[in-house]
């Protein structure tokens, strides 16, 4: 999923976003050069000489002319500078304004970021949108399958060779492929997302620590030597921090210190309603309002002390959009669906008031006046 080269048709007057770097050809009349548009290799190099360009930052440009190849040349695309692209996530995701400002500043400073928040608050979705907004190639890596420090870069697998004998070989991970590509092509930029960072063995996590501090090195089991982490690689990790999460290991202070931590919570109820209404146009708004109201009552009940993922509210809305649950006269399907989609996520049953599921149900009953 890392390397993608594609044919992109470019014509005069077309505008697009691109990241420039200093043109390595010093004799050229153009100081800035780009070789990729987003994840794709541009059909010809893109050149511009506008002094407002900031190398490494996403810039909006417009094609002035497409120069045909001279005898020894591939030709090039001459563009004019339009503007610096602001860090803008699309409106399919909600991010608190202050969080967005911090994110932008941290990303532009090249610092590692740790997203810390309850399940289903949008950490994974946010990391994908950041990569898209900044034109970075996205590498998703789930740390819960990491047992050894070397697992971040490669895993040992047994294969049959041509003679039919078993042999062990190192299979590179997407992280190693991305690091190699980042070395080979400095103009490509990568965001490596370390999901479930506190679900890998604590000792194994030490394998990636030097990559995240000023050492910026990692031991590559394929070569048996250290490899440098180039500057065109950004790291974002995500954790669920809380005693209720089984299967997690604590991230020790030295490990945490290598990241700029950002706490994320569930979005405000009017934003969740807005997103769910947009995503489920066939569901009556009044029903969605009720679902979100019930979810927030559960999330904010201090005595319950539980989290409720936005996956739960999405699930109820999906069901409400199904013909089986389209409202019929006098029948409201919402309470029934909350019993399964909300209470079903907790231990016990909705009708047992001594269990977590039963306590969640009572909170819902109070919130919706059932
Ligand atoms: N802030 C948000 N904006 C848009 N969608 C969101 C947001 N938060 C959650 N969602 C929705 O909730 C679902 C779960 O989000 P996501 O997978 O990013 O959560 P997460 O925080 O990574 O959860 P986990 O800790 O379980 O991995 C997604 O389908 C997403 O559409
Ligand atoms: Mg996630």
Coordinates of N, CA and C in Angstrom, one line a residue, residues 26-150:
X26 N 21.4 22.9 -9.9 CA 21.7 24.2 -9.6 C 21.7 25.2 -10.8
X27 N 22.0 24.6 -12.0 CA 22.0 25.5 -13.2 C 20.6 25.8 -13.7
X28 N 19.6 25.2 -13.1 CA 18.2 25.4 -13.6 C 17.7 26.8 -13.3
X29 N 16.8 27.3 -14.1 CA 16.2 28.7 -13.9 C 15.1 28.6 -12.8
X30 N 14.8 27.4 -12.3 CA 13.7 27.2 -11.3 C 14.3 26.7 -10.0
X31 N 14.0 27.4 -8.9 CA 14.7 27.0 -7.7 C 14.0 25.8 -7.0
X32 N 12.7 25.6 -7.4 CA 11.9 24.6 -6.7 C 11.4 23.5 -7.6
X33 N 11.5 22.2 -7.0 CA 11.1 21.1 -7.9 C 10.2 20.1 -7.1
X34 N 9.2 19.6 -7.7 CA 8.4 18.5 -7.1 C 8.4 17.3 -8.0
X35 N 8.3 16.1 -7.5 CA 8.3 15.0 -8.3 C 7.0 14.1 -8.1
X36 N 6.2 14.5 -7.1 CA 5.0 13.7 -6.8 C 3.8 14.6 -6.6
X37 N 2.7 14.1 -7.0 CA 1.4 14.8 -6.6 C 0.7 13.9 -5.7
X38 N 0.6 14.3 -4.4 CA 0.0 13.3 -3.4 C 0.9 12.1 -3.4
X39 N 0.2 10.9 -3.5 CA 0.9 9.7 -3.4 C 1.5 9.3 -4.8
X40 N 1.1 10.0 -5.8 CA 1.5 9.6 -7.2 C 2.7 10.3 -7.7
X41 N 3.5 9.5 -8.5 CA 4.6 10.2 -9.2 C 4.0 11.0 -10.3
X42 N 4.5 12.3 -10.4 CA 4.0 13.2 -11.4 C 4.5 12.7 -12.8
X43 N 3.8 12.9 -13.9 CA 4.2 12.4 -15.2 C 5.5 13.1 -15.7
X44 N 5.8 14.3 -15.2 CA 7.0 15.0 -15.5 C 7.4 15.8 -14.3
X45 N 8.6 16.2 -14.1 CA 9.0 17.0 -12.9 C 8.2 18.3 -13.0
X46 N 7.9 18.8 -11.8 CA 7.1 20.1 -11.7 C 8.1 21.1 -11.2
X47 N 8.2 22.3 -11.9 CA 9.1 23.3 -11.6 C 8.5 24.6 -11.3
X48 N 9.0 25.4 -10.4 CA 8.5 26.7 -10.1 C 9.6 27.6 -9.5
X49 N 9.6 28.9 -9.7 CA 10.7 29.7 -9.2 C 10.2 30.8 -8.3
X50 N 9.0 30.6 -7.8 CA 8.3 31.6 -6.9 C 8.9 31.6 -5.5
X51 N 9.5 32.7 -5.0 CA 10.1 32.8 -3.7 C 9.2 32.6 -2.6
X52 N 7.9 32.6 -2.8 CA 7.0 32.3 -1.6 C 6.9 30.9 -1.3
X53 N 7.4 30.0 -2.1 CA 7.3 28.6 -1.8 C 8.2 28.2 -0.6
X54 N 7.6 27.5 0.3 CA 8.3 27.0 1.4 C 8.6 25.5 1.2
X55 N 9.9 25.1 1.0 CA 10.2 23.7 0.8 C 9.6 22.8 1.9
X56 N 9.0 21.7 1.5 CA 8.5 20.7 2.4 C 7.1 21.0 2.8
X57 N 6.5 22.1 2.4 CA 5.1 22.4 2.8 C 4.2 22.3 1.6
X58 N 3.0 21.9 1.9 CA 2.0 21.7 0.8 C 1.6 23.0 0.1
X59 N 1.7 23.1 -1.2 CA 1.5 24.4 -1.9 C 0.5 24.2 -3.0
X60 N -0.5 25.1 -3.1 CA -1.4 25.1 -4.2 C -0.8 25.8 -5.4
X61 N -0.8 25.1 -6.6 CA -0.2 25.7 -7.8 C -1.1 25.5 -9.0
X62 N -0.8 26.2 -10.1 CA -1.6 26.0 -11.3 C -0.6 25.8 -12.5
X63 N -1.0 25.0 -13.4 CA -0.1 24.7 -14.5 C -0.1 25.9 -15.5
X64 N 1.1 26.3 -15.8 CA 1.3 27.4 -16.8 C 1.6 26.8 -18.2
X65 N 2.5 25.8 -18.2 CA 2.7 25.2 -19.5 C 3.3 23.8 -19.2
X66 N 3.1 22.9 -20.2 CA 3.7 21.6 -20.1 C 4.8 21.6 -21.2
X67 N 6.0 21.6 -20.8 CA 7.1 21.6 -21.8 C 7.4 20.3 -22.4
X68 N 7.4 20.2 -23.7 CA 7.6 19.0 -24.4 C 9.1 18.6 -24.2
X69 N 9.3 17.3 -24.2 CA 10.7 16.8 -24.0 C 11.6 17.3 -25.1
X70 N 12.8 17.9 -24.7 CA 13.8 18.2 -25.6 C 14.5 16.8 -25.9
X71 N 15.6 16.8 -26.7 CA 16.2 15.5 -27.1 C 16.5 14.6 -25.9
X72 N 17.3 15.2 -24.9 CA 17.7 14.3 -23.8 C 16.9 14.4 -22.6
X73 N 15.8 15.1 -22.7 CA 15.1 15.5 -21.5 C 13.7 14.8 -21.5
X74 N 13.0 14.7 -20.3 CA 11.7 14.2 -20.2 C 10.7 15.3 -20.3
X75 N 11.2 16.6 -20.4 CA 10.3 17.7 -20.4 C 9.9 18.0 -18.9
X76 N 9.1 19.1 -18.7 CA 8.7 19.4 -17.3 C 7.4 20.2 -17.4
X77 N 6.8 20.3 -16.2 CA 5.6 21.1 -16.0 C 5.9 22.3 -15.3
X78 N 5.7 23.5 -15.9 CA 5.9 24.8 -15.3 C 4.6 25.2 -14.6
X79 N 4.7 25.5 -13.3 CA 3.5 25.9 -12.6 C 3.7 27.3 -11.9
X80 N 2.6 28.0 -11.6 CA 2.6 29.2 -10.9 C 2.1 29.0 -9.5
X81 N 2.7 29.7 -8.5 CA 2.3 29.6 -7.1 C 0.9 30.2 -6.9
X82 N 0.0 29.5 -6.2 CA -1.3 30.1 -5.9 C -1.4 30.5 -4.4
X83 N -1.1 29.5 -3.5 CA -1.2 29.8 -2.1 C -0.5 28.6 -1.3
X84 N -0.3 28.9 -0.1 CA 0.2 27.9 0.8 C -1.1 27.1 1.3
X85 N -1.0 25.8 1.3 CA -2.2 25.1 1.7 C -2.3 25.0 3.2
X86 N -3.4 25.5 3.7 CA -3.6 25.5 5.2 C -3.9 24.0 5.6
X87 N -3.6 23.7 6.8 CA -3.9 22.4 7.3 C -5.4 22.3 7.4
X88 N -6.0 21.6 6.5 CA -7.5 21.5 6.6 C -8.0 20.1 6.5
X89 N -8.6 19.6 7.5 CA -9.1 18.2 7.5 C -10.5 18.3 6.9
X90 N -11.0 17.3 6.1 CA -12.3 17.5 5.5 C -13.4 17.4 6.6
X91 N -14.5 17.9 6.2 CA -15.6 18.0 7.3 C -16.3 16.7 7.6
X92 N -15.7 15.6 7.1 CA -16.3 14.3 7.5 C -15.7 13.9 8.9
X93 N -14.9 14.7 9.4 CA -14.3 14.4 10.7 C -14.4 15.6 11.6
X94 N -14.7 15.4 12.9 CA -14.8 16.5 13.8 C -13.5 16.5 14.6
X95 N -12.8 17.7 14.7 CA -11.6 17.9 15.5 C -11.8 19.2 16.3
X96 N -11.7 19.1 17.6 CA -11.7 20.3 18.4 C -10.7 21.3 17.9
X97 N -11.1 22.6 17.8 CA -10.3 23.7 17.2 C -8.9 23.7 17.8
X98 N -8.8 23.7 19.1 CA -7.5 23.8 19.8 C -6.7 22.6 19.4
X99 N -7.3 21.4 19.4 CA -6.6 20.2 19.0 C -6.0 20.3 17.6
X100 N -6.8 20.9 16.7 CA -6.4 21.0 15.3 C -5.2 22.0 15.2
X101 N -5.2 23.0 16.0 CA -4.1 24.0 16.0 C -2.8 23.3 16.5
X102 N -3.0 22.5 17.6 CA -1.8 21.9 18.2 C -1.3 20.8 17.2
X103 N -2.2 20.1 16.6 CA -1.8 19.1 15.6 C -1.0 19.7 14.5
X104 N -1.5 20.8 13.9 CA -0.8 21.4 12.8 C 0.6 21.8 13.2
X105 N 0.7 22.5 14.4 CA 2.0 23.0 14.8 C 3.0 21.8 15.1
X106 N 2.5 20.7 15.7 CA 3.4 19.6 16.0 C 3.8 18.9 14.7
X107 N 2.9 18.7 13.7 CA 3.2 18.1 12.5 C 4.2 18.9 11.7
X108 N 4.0 20.2 11.7 CA 5.0 21.0 10.9 C 6.3 21.1 11.6
X109 N 6.4 20.8 12.9 CA 7.7 20.8 13.6 C 8.3 19.4 13.5
X110 N 7.6 18.5 12.9 CA 8.2 17.1 12.7 C 8.3 16.3 14.0
X111 N 7.4 16.7 15.0 CA 7.5 15.9 16.3 C 6.6 14.7 16.2
X112 N 6.9 13.7 17.0 CA 6.1 12.5 17.1 C 4.8 12.8 17.9
X113 N 3.7 12.3 17.6 CA 2.5 12.6 18.3 C 1.9 11.3 18.9
X114 N 1.4 11.4 20.1 CA 0.7 10.3 20.7 C -0.8 10.7 20.9
X115 N -1.7 10.0 20.2 CA -3.1 10.3 20.4 C -3.6 9.4 21.5
X116 N -4.2 9.9 22.5 CA -4.6 9.2 23.7 C -6.1 9.4 23.9
X117 N -6.9 8.4 23.8 CA -8.3 8.6 24.0 C -9.1 7.3 24.0
X118 N -10.3 7.4 24.5 CA -11.1 6.1 24.7 C -11.4 5.5 23.3
X119 N -11.9 4.3 23.4 CA -12.2 3.6 22.1 C -13.3 4.3 21.3
X120 N -13.0 4.3 20.0 CA -14.0 4.9 19.1 C -14.2 6.3 19.2
X121 N -13.1 7.1 19.6 CA -13.2 8.5 19.6 C -12.6 9.2 18.4
X122 N -12.1 8.3 17.5 CA -11.7 8.9 16.2 C -10.2 8.9 16.0
X123 N -9.4 8.2 16.8 CA -7.9 8.3 16.7 C -7.4 7.8 15.3
X124 N -7.9 6.6 14.9 CA -7.5 6.0 13.7 C -7.9 6.9 12.5
X125 N -9.2 7.2 12.5 CA -9.8 8.0 11.4 C -9.0 9.4 11.3
X126 N -8.7 10.0 12.4 CA -7.9 11.2 12.4 C -6.6 11.1 11.8
X127 N -5.9 10.0 12.1 CA -4.5 9.8 11.5 C -4.6 9.7 10.0
X128 N -5.6 9.0 9.5 CA -5.8 8.9 8.0 C -6.0 10.2 7.4
X129 N -6.9 11.0 8.0 CA -7.3 12.3 7.5 C -6.1 13.3 7.5
X130 N -5.3 13.2 8.5 CA -4.1 14.0 8.6 C -3.2 13.7 7.4
X131 N -2.9 12.4 7.2 CA -2.1 12.1 6.0 C -2.6 12.6 4.7
X132 N -4.0 12.5 4.6 CA -4.6 13.0 3.3 C -4.4 14.5 3.2
X133 N -4.7 15.2 4.4 CA -4.6 16.7 4.3 C -3.2 17.2 4.0
X134 N -2.2 16.4 4.5 CA -0.8 16.9 4.2 C -0.2 16.2 3.1
X135 N -0.9 15.4 2.3 CA -0.3 14.8 1.1 C 0.8 13.8 1.5
X136 N 0.6 13.1 2.7 CA 1.6 12.1 3.1 C 1.1 10.7 2.8
X137 N 2.0 9.8 2.5 CA 1.7 8.4 2.2 C 1.5 7.8 3.6
X138 N 0.4 7.1 3.7 CA -0.1 6.6 5.0 C 0.3 5.1 5.2
X139 N 1.0 4.8 6.3 CA 1.3 3.5 6.6 C 0.7 3.1 8.0
X140 N -0.2 2.1 7.9 CA -0.9 1.7 9.1 C -0.2 0.5 9.7
X141 N 0.1 0.6 11.0 CA 0.8 -0.6 11.6 C 0.1 -0.9 12.9
X142 N -0.4 -2.1 13.0 CA -1.0 -2.5 14.3 C 0.0 -3.1 15.2
X143 N 0.3 -2.5 16.4 CA 1.3 -2.9 17.3 C 0.9 -4.1 18.1
X144 N -0.4 -4.5 18.1 CA -0.8 -5.6 19.0 C -0.2 -6.9 18.5
X145 N 0.3 -7.0 17.3 CA 0.9 -8.3 16.8 C 2.4 -8.3 17.0
X146 N 2.9 -7.3 17.8 CA 4.4 -7.2 18.0 C 4.8 -7.9 19.3
X147 N 5.7 -8.9 19.1 CA 6.1 -9.6 20.3 C 7.6 -9.4 20.5
X148 N 8.4 -9.2 19.5 CA 9.8 -9.0 19.6 C 10.2 -7.6 19.1
X149 N 11.3 -7.0 19.6 CA 11.6 -5.7 19.2 C 11.8 -5.6 17.6
X150 N 12.2 -6.7 17.0 CA 12.5 -6.7 15.6 C 11.2 -6.7 14.8

